[in-house]
Coordinates of C-alpha atoms and ligand atoms in Angstrom, one line a residue:
X59 CA -5.0 7.4 -26.9
X60 CA -3.0 4.4 -25.5
X61 CA -4.7 1.1 -25.1
X62 CA -3.7 -0.6 -21.9
X63 CA -4.6 -4.1 -20.9
X64 CA -4.6 -5.2 -17.3
X65 CA -4.8 -8.8 -16.1
X66 CA -4.3 -10.4 -12.7
X67 CA -4.8 -13.5 -10.6
X68 CA -3.6 -15.9 -13.2
X69 CA -2.5 -18.4 -10.5
X70 CA -0.6 -20.4 -13.1
X71 CA -0.2 -23.9 -11.6
X72 CA -3.9 -23.9 -10.7
X73 CA -4.7 -22.2 -14.0
X74 CA -3.3 -24.4 -16.7
X75 CA -0.7 -23.3 -19.3
X76 CA -3.2 -23.8 -22.1
X77 CA -5.5 -21.3 -20.4
X78 CA -2.6 -18.8 -20.0
X79 CA -1.7 -19.3 -23.7
X80 CA -5.3 -18.7 -24.7
X81 CA -5.4 -15.5 -22.6
X82 CA -2.1 -14.3 -24.2
X83 CA -3.5 -14.9 -27.7
X84 CA -6.7 -12.9 -26.8
X85 CA -4.6 -10.0 -25.4
X86 CA -2.2 -10.0 -28.4
X87 CA -5.2 -9.8 -30.8
X88 CA -6.3 -6.5 -29.1
X89 CA -2.9 -5.0 -30.2
X90 CA -2.4 -3.2 -26.9
X91 CA 0.3 -0.5 -26.3
X92 CA 1.0 -1.9 -22.8
X93 CA 0.0 -4.9 -20.7
X94 CA 0.1 -5.1 -16.9
X95 CA 0.1 -8.3 -14.9
X96 CA -1.3 -7.3 -11.5
X97 CA -0.1 -10.0 -9.2
X98 CA -0.8 -13.6 -8.2
X99 CA 1.0 -14.7 -11.3
X100 CA 1.8 -18.3 -10.4
X101 CA 2.0 -20.9 -7.7
X102 CA 5.8 -21.1 -7.0
X103 CA 8.7 -19.6 -8.9
X104 CA 8.7 -22.2 -11.7
X105 CA 5.1 -21.4 -12.5
X106 CA 5.7 -17.7 -12.2
X107 CA 8.6 -18.0 -14.7
X108 CA 6.5 -20.1 -17.1
X109 CA 3.7 -17.5 -17.1
X110 CA 6.1 -14.6 -17.6
X111 CA 7.8 -16.5 -20.5
X112 CA 4.4 -16.7 -22.2
X113 CA 3.7 -13.0 -21.8
X114 CA 7.2 -12.0 -23.0
X115 CA 6.1 -13.1 -26.5
X116 CA 3.9 -10.0 -26.6
X117 CA 5.3 -7.2 -28.8
X118 CA 4.4 -4.4 -26.4
X119 CA 5.9 -3.5 -23.0
X120 CA 4.7 -5.6 -20.0
X121 CA 4.6 -4.3 -16.5
X122 CA 4.4 -6.7 -13.5
X123 CA 3.6 -6.4 -9.8
X124 CA 3.5 -9.2 -7.3
X125 CA 0.5 -10.6 -5.6
X126 CA 0.3 -12.1 -2.1
X127 CA 0.5 -15.7 -3.5
X128 CA 3.7 -14.8 -5.3
X129 CA 5.3 -14.2 -1.9
X130 CA 4.5 -17.7 -0.6
X131 CA 7.7 -19.5 0.5
X132 CA 7.5 -22.8 -1.3
X133 CA 10.9 -23.1 -3.1
X134 CA 13.1 -23.5 0.0
X135 CA 16.0 -24.7 -2.2
X136 CA 16.4 -21.3 -3.9
X137 CA 14.3 -18.8 -1.9
X138 CA 15.3 -17.7 1.6
X139 CA 12.0 -15.9 2.6
X140 CA 9.2 -13.7 1.3
X141 CA 11.5 -10.6 1.4
X142 CA 13.9 -12.5 -0.9
X143 CA 11.1 -13.0 -3.4
X144 CA 9.7 -9.4 -3.1
X145 CA 13.0 -7.5 -3.1
X146 CA 15.3 -9.6 -5.2
X147 CA 14.1 -12.8 -7.0
X148 CA 10.9 -11.5 -8.6
X149 CA 12.2 -8.1 -9.7
X150 CA 15.3 -9.9 -11.3
X151 CA 13.1 -12.5 -12.9
X152 CA 10.7 -9.9 -14.4
X153 CA 13.6 -7.7 -15.7
X154 CA 15.4 -10.8 -17.0
X155 CA 12.4 -11.4 -19.3
X156 CA 12.6 -7.8 -20.5
X157 CA 9.6 -6.7 -18.5
X158 CA 9.1 -3.9 -16.0
X159 CA 8.8 -4.3 -12.2
X160 CA 6.2 -1.7 -11.5
X161 CA 6.8 -1.7 -7.7
X162 CA 9.9 0.4 -8.3
X163 CA 9.7 1.4 -12.0
X164 CA 7.1 3.6 -13.6
X165 CA 6.1 3.3 -17.3
X166 CA 5.0 6.1 -19.6
X167 CA 2.9 5.6 -22.8
X168 CA 2.5 9.0 -24.4
X169 CA 1.5 11.4 -21.6
X170 CA 0.0 8.6 -19.4
X171 CA 2.2 7.2 -16.6
X172 CA 1.5 3.8 -15.1
X173 CA 2.7 2.7 -11.8
X174 CA 1.7 0.0 -9.3
X175 CA 2.1 -1.8 -6.1
X176 CA 1.2 -5.1 -4.4
X177 CA -0.4 -3.0 -1.8
X178 CA -0.8 -5.6 1.0
X179 CA -3.5 -5.3 3.7
X180 CA -3.2 -3.2 6.8
X181 CA -6.6 -4.2 8.4
X182 CA -8.0 -0.8 7.5
X183 CA -10.7 -2.8 5.7
X184 CA -11.6 -4.8 8.8
X185 CA -15.3 -5.4 9.4
X186 CA -16.3 -4.3 12.9
X187 CA -18.8 -6.5 14.7
X188 CA -19.4 -7.3 18.3
X189 CA -17.1 -10.3 17.8
X190 CA -14.2 -8.4 16.2
X191 CA -14.3 -5.0 17.8
X192 CA -11.7 -6.1 20.4
X193 CA -9.2 -7.4 17.7
X194 CA -6.0 -5.4 17.2
X195 CA -4.0 -5.4 14.0
X196 CA -1.5 -7.8 15.7
X197 CA -4.5 -10.1 16.5
X198 CA -5.5 -10.1 12.9
X199 CA -2.0 -11.1 11.9
X200 CA -1.8 -13.9 14.6
X201 CA -5.1 -15.5 13.6
X202 CA -4.5 -15.2 9.9
X203 CA -3.5 -18.8 9.3
X204 CA -7.1 -19.8 10.2
X205 CA -8.6 -17.5 7.6
X206 CA -6.0 -16.9 4.8
X207 CA -3.1 -19.1 3.6
X208 CA -0.8 -16.1 3.6
X209 CA -0.6 -16.8 7.3
X210 CA 0.8 -20.3 6.5
X211 CA 3.1 -19.6 3.5
X212 CA 4.3 -16.0 3.7
X213 CA 7.5 -16.0 5.8
X214 CA 9.5 -12.8 6.8
X215 CA 12.9 -13.5 8.3
X216 CA 12.7 -10.0 9.8
X217 CA 9.3 -10.8 11.4
X218 CA 7.8 -7.7 9.8
X219 CA 4.2 -6.9 10.6
X220 CA 1.5 -6.6 7.9
X221 CA 0.9 -3.0 8.8
X222 CA 4.6 -2.2 8.5
X223 CA 4.9 -3.9 5.1
X224 CA 1.7 -2.3 3.7
X225 CA 2.9 1.2 4.9
X226 CA 6.4 0.8 3.4
X227 CA 4.8 0.0 0.0
X228 CA 2.4 2.8 0.3
X229 CA 5.1 5.4 1.3
X230 CA 7.3 4.3 -1.6
X231 CA 4.4 4.6 -4.0
X232 CA 3.6 8.1 -2.7
X233 CA 7.2 9.1 -3.4
X234 CA 6.8 8.0 -7.1
X235 CA 3.4 9.7 -7.4
X236 CA 4.8 13.0 -6.1
X237 CA 7.4 12.9 -8.8
X238 CA 4.8 12.1 -11.5
X239 CA 2.5 14.8 -10.2
X240 CA 5.2 17.5 -10.8
X241 CA 6.3 16.0 -14.2
X242 CA 4.9 18.2 -17.0
X243 CA 5.2 15.3 -19.4
X244 CA 2.6 13.4 -17.5
X245 CA -1.1 14.2 -18.1
X246 CA -2.6 11.4 -15.9
X247 CA -1.5 8.4 -13.9
X248 CA -3.0 4.9 -13.9
X249 CA -2.3 3.0 -10.7
X250 CA -2.5 -0.8 -10.7
X251 CA -2.6 -2.5 -7.3
X252 CA -3.0 -6.1 -6.3
X253 CA -4.9 -5.5 -3.1
X254 CA -7.9 -3.1 -3.7
X255 CA -7.5 0.4 -2.3
X256 CA -11.1 1.7 -2.2
X257 CA -14.2 0.3 -0.4
X258 CA -16.1 0.5 -3.7
X259 CA -13.6 -2.0 -5.3
X260 CA -14.8 -4.7 -2.9
X261 CA -17.9 -6.9 -3.4
X262 CA -19.2 -8.3 -0.1
X263 CA -21.2 -11.4 -0.5
X264 CA -23.6 -13.2 1.9
X265 CA -21.6 -15.8 3.8
X266 CA -18.3 -13.8 3.8
X267 CA -16.6 -14.1 7.2
X268 CA -15.9 -10.7 8.7
X269 CA -12.4 -11.6 9.7
X270 CA -11.5 -13.2 6.4
X271 CA -12.7 -10.0 4.6
X272 CA -10.0 -8.0 6.5
X273 CA -7.3 -9.6 4.3
X274 CA -8.8 -8.2 1.0
X275 CA -8.4 -4.5 1.1
X276 CA -6.1 -1.6 2.0
X277 CA -8.2 1.5 2.4
X278 CA -5.2 3.5 3.7
X279 CA -3.8 3.0 0.2
X280 CA -6.9 4.6 -1.3
X281 CA -6.5 7.6 1.0
X282 CA -2.9 7.9 -0.2
X283 CA -3.8 7.7 -3.9
X284 CA -6.6 10.3 -3.8
X285 CA -4.2 13.0 -2.7
X286 CA -2.6 13.0 -6.2
X287 CA -4.9 14.7 -8.7
X288 CA -3.2 13.1 -11.7
X289 CA -4.2 9.7 -10.4
X290 CA -7.4 9.2 -12.4
X291 CA -7.8 5.4 -12.6
X292 CA -7.1 2.6 -10.1
X293 CA -7.4 -1.0 -11.1
X294 CA -6.9 -3.9 -8.7
X295 CA -7.1 -7.7 -8.5
X296 CA -6.9 -10.1 -5.5
X297 CA -10.6 -10.6 -4.7
X298 CA -11.6 -12.5 -7.9
X299 CA -14.8 -10.5 -7.8
X300 CA -15.5 -8.0 -10.6
X301 CA -16.2 -4.4 -10.1
X302 CA -16.7 -2.9 -13.6
X303 CA -14.9 0.3 -14.4
X304 CA -16.8 3.1 -12.9
X305 CA -16.4 6.6 -11.5
X306 CA -16.7 7.1 -7.7
X307 CA -16.4 10.2 -5.5
X308 CA -13.7 10.1 -2.8
X309 CA -12.3 12.9 -0.7
X310 CA -14.2 15.4 -2.8
X311 CA -13.1 14.3 -6.3
X312 CA -13.9 11.8 -9.0
X313 CA -11.7 8.8 -9.6
X314 CA -12.3 5.7 -11.8
X315 CA -11.9 2.4 -10.2
X316 CA -12.3 -1.3 -11.2
X317 CA -11.5 -4.7 -9.8
X318 CA -10.7 -7.5 -12.1
X319 CA -12.7 -10.7 -12.2
X320 CA -10.0 -13.2 -13.0
X321 CA -10.5 -16.5 -11.1
X322 CA -8.7 -19.8 -10.9
X323 CA -8.8 -21.4 -14.4
X324 CA -10.7 -18.4 -15.7
X325 CA -8.2 -15.6 -16.3
X326 CA -9.8 -12.3 -17.5
X327 CA -8.5 -8.9 -18.5
X328 CA -9.7 -5.3 -18.7
X329 CA -9.0 -3.0 -21.6
X330 CA -8.5 0.7 -20.9
X331 CA -8.2 3.5 -23.4
X332 CA -6.7 6.4 -21.5
Ligands
FE2_67 FE1 -4.2 -12.2 -4.2

């Protein structure tokens, strides 16, 4: 049974290199068959690169997806916009370190396939109150800078909408899942997402703002995943709030879900035996 370790939200640059090194030592000591970094790797491309350099010393394969922070446009001298990061710079950086860009490339360990996506938010998780019931998805995007720094630092030259971006990632993931579903060599599929895909992966807390919460989930993604019976486990990051591995019922079937509890300066990981 393969041992797969998933970490996320390392935020190198806020989290120090010594903490990343400590994490890598702990992960290496577990002797995993595969390690996944599920987004929000570092603050700026230099920090992302440093973090990946640390993980490339692991002897097992490493799969990587981007997080929303990884698409912040901060390096204007080498990065054109967030699409440049997502579609070109980050995949090339990851592959250049001998790692796997899970947004477009599946991994297989024995008869377990692993794939993933950043996910993004499409406002399907919005909390409806008397103050928010009138807000459209375009409104949520327009007011985002007041509630989430993606609104200040993610820049699309093509002016794409959050819903469009989220749907394009979800559709591409479904194409990969359909192939895995019909592949007789695959017993089950682990999906790793940055943005959580199921309501049960989210931990509301007193004091949370109903608008800010809308940037923390993509429940449409969950409804896509549940259609594929081989998808047995979904692990996500992004919220920094732990949901331990547990089985839930969704659309008439059981699926295991978890959300990682990594936080700034406190990186964590989850070990799965699948
Ligand atoms: Fe995030």
